[in-house]
Coordinates of N, CA and C in Angstrom, one line a residue:
X1 N 178.4 100.6 105.7 CA 178.7 99.2 106.1 C 179.1 98.6 104.9
X2 N 180.1 97.6 105.3 CA 180.6 96.8 104.4 C 180.3 95.3 104.7
X3 N 179.8 94.8 103.6 CA 179.3 93.4 103.8 C 180.4 92.7 103.2
X4 N 180.8 91.0 103.6 CA 181.5 90.4 102.8 C 180.8 89.0 103.0
X5 N 180.7 88.0 102.0 CA 180.3 87.1 102.4 C 180.8 85.8 101.7
X6 N 181.4 84.8 102.5 CA 181.7 83.5 102.3 C 181.4 82.5 102.7
X7 N 181.6 81.4 101.9 CA 180.8 80.0 102.0 C 181.7 79.0 102.9
X8 N 182.0 78.7 103.9 CA 182.5 77.4 104.2 C 182.2 76.1 103.8
X9 N 182.7 75.6 102.9 CA 182.5 74.5 102.2 C 182.5 72.9 102.9
X10 N 183.2 72.6 104.3 CA 183.5 71.9 104.6 C 182.3 71.3 105.3
X11 N 182.0 70.2 105.1 CA 180.7 69.6 106.0 C 180.6 69.6 107.3
X12 N 182.1 69.6 108.0 CA 182.0 69.7 109.3 C 182.2 71.5 109.9
X13 N 182.0 71.9 109.0 CA 182.0 73.7 109.3 C 183.6 74.2 109.6
X14 N 183.7 75.1 110.5 CA 184.8 75.6 110.9 C 185.7 75.0 112.2
X15 N 186.7 74.9 111.6 CA 187.5 73.8 113.0 C 187.9 74.8 114.1
X16 N 188.5 74.6 115.1 CA 189.2 75.0 116.1 C 190.3 75.9 115.5
X17 N 191.4 75.7 115.0 CA 192.3 76.2 114.9 C 191.9 77.7 114.1
X18 N 191.3 77.4 112.6 CA 190.8 78.5 112.1 C 189.9 79.5 113.2
X19 N 189.3 79.0 113.8 CA 188.1 79.6 114.4 C 189.1 80.6 115.5
X20 N 189.8 80.1 116.2 CA 191.0 80.9 116.7 C 191.5 82.0 116.2
X21 N 192.2 81.3 115.5 CA 192.4 82.7 114.4 C 191.7 83.6 114.1
X22 N 190.5 83.4 113.5 CA 189.3 84.4 113.4 C 189.1 85.3 114.4
X23 N 188.8 84.4 115.8 CA 188.3 85.2 116.9 C 189.4 86.3 117.1
X24 N 190.9 85.8 117.2 CA 191.9 86.6 117.9 C 191.9 87.9 116.6
X25 N 191.7 87.6 115.3 CA 192.2 88.5 114.3 C 190.5 89.8 114.4
X26 N 189.9 89.5 114.5 CA 188.6 90.0 115.0 C 188.7 91.0 115.9
X27 N 189.0 90.3 117.2 CA 189.1 91.3 118.3 C 190.2 92.2 118.1
X28 N 191.0 92.5 117.3 CA 191.7 93.6 116.8 C 191.0 94.9 116.3
X29 N 189.7 94.9 115.8 CA 188.9 95.6 115.2 C 187.7 96.2 116.2
X30 N 187.2 97.4 115.8 CA 186.2 97.9 116.5 C 185.2 97.4 116.2
X31 N 184.8 97.2 114.7 CA 183.7 96.7 114.0 C 183.2 95.5 114.7
X32 N 182.0 95.1 114.4 CA 181.4 93.8 114.7 C 181.1 92.9 113.4
X33 N 181.8 91.8 113.9 CA 181.9 90.8 112.5 C 181.0 89.7 112.9
X34 N 180.2 89.3 112.2 CA 179.1 88.6 112.7 C 179.4 87.0 111.7
X35 N 179.2 85.8 112.0 CA 179.0 84.7 111.2 C 177.4 84.0 111.1
X36 N 177.1 84.1 110.3 CA 175.6 83.7 110.0 C 175.5 82.2 109.4
X37 N 174.7 81.4 110.4 CA 174.5 79.9 109.3 C 172.9 79.5 109.7
X38 N 172.6 79.9 108.7 CA 170.9 79.8 108.4 C 170.3 80.9 109.2
X39 N 169.4 80.8 110.4 CA 169.0 81.6 111.3 C 169.6 81.9 112.6
X40 N 171.0 81.3 112.6 CA 171.7 81.5 113.9 C 172.7 82.7 113.5
X41 N 173.3 83.5 114.4 CA 174.1 84.5 114.3 C 175.2 84.2 115.6
X42 N 176.4 84.7 115.2 CA 177.6 84.4 116.3 C 178.4 85.7 116.1
X43 N 178.9 86.2 117.4 CA 180.1 87.2 117.2 C 181.4 86.5 116.7
X44 N 182.3 87.0 115.9 CA 183.3 86.2 115.9 C 184.5 86.5 116.8
X45 N 184.2 87.5 117.5 CA 184.8 87.9 119.0 C 185.0 87.0 119.9
X46 N 183.9 86.4 119.9 CA 183.7 85.1 121.0 C 184.1 83.9 120.4
X47 N 185.0 83.3 120.8 CA 185.1 82.0 120.2 C 184.4 80.7 120.0
X48 N 183.8 80.6 121.5 CA 182.8 79.8 122.0 C 181.3 79.9 121.3
X49 N 181.4 81.0 120.6 CA 179.9 81.2 120.2 C 180.2 80.9 119.0
X50 N 181.3 80.9 118.2 CA 181.4 80.5 117.2 C 181.4 78.7 116.8
X51 N 181.7 78.0 118.0 CA 181.0 76.7 118.2 C 179.6 76.2 118.8
X52 N 179.2 77.1 119.7 CA 177.9 76.5 120.5 C 176.8 77.5 119.8
X53 N 177.0 78.2 119.3 CA 175.6 79.1 119.0 C 175.5 78.8 117.1
X54 N 176.4 78.2 116.7 CA 175.9 77.9 115.1 C 175.7 76.8 115.0

């Protein structure tokens, strides 16, 4: 399994347009791509999860 760590430094978090691009790109892969914030996790293929689950 490959792992990549990236820290979002904007206090507001990830914005709608970049989140949409991330979800669209993640949907192209068979792999599961997860965004983690503290104890919460969200599947990047689900755009609304990036907003409501994090």
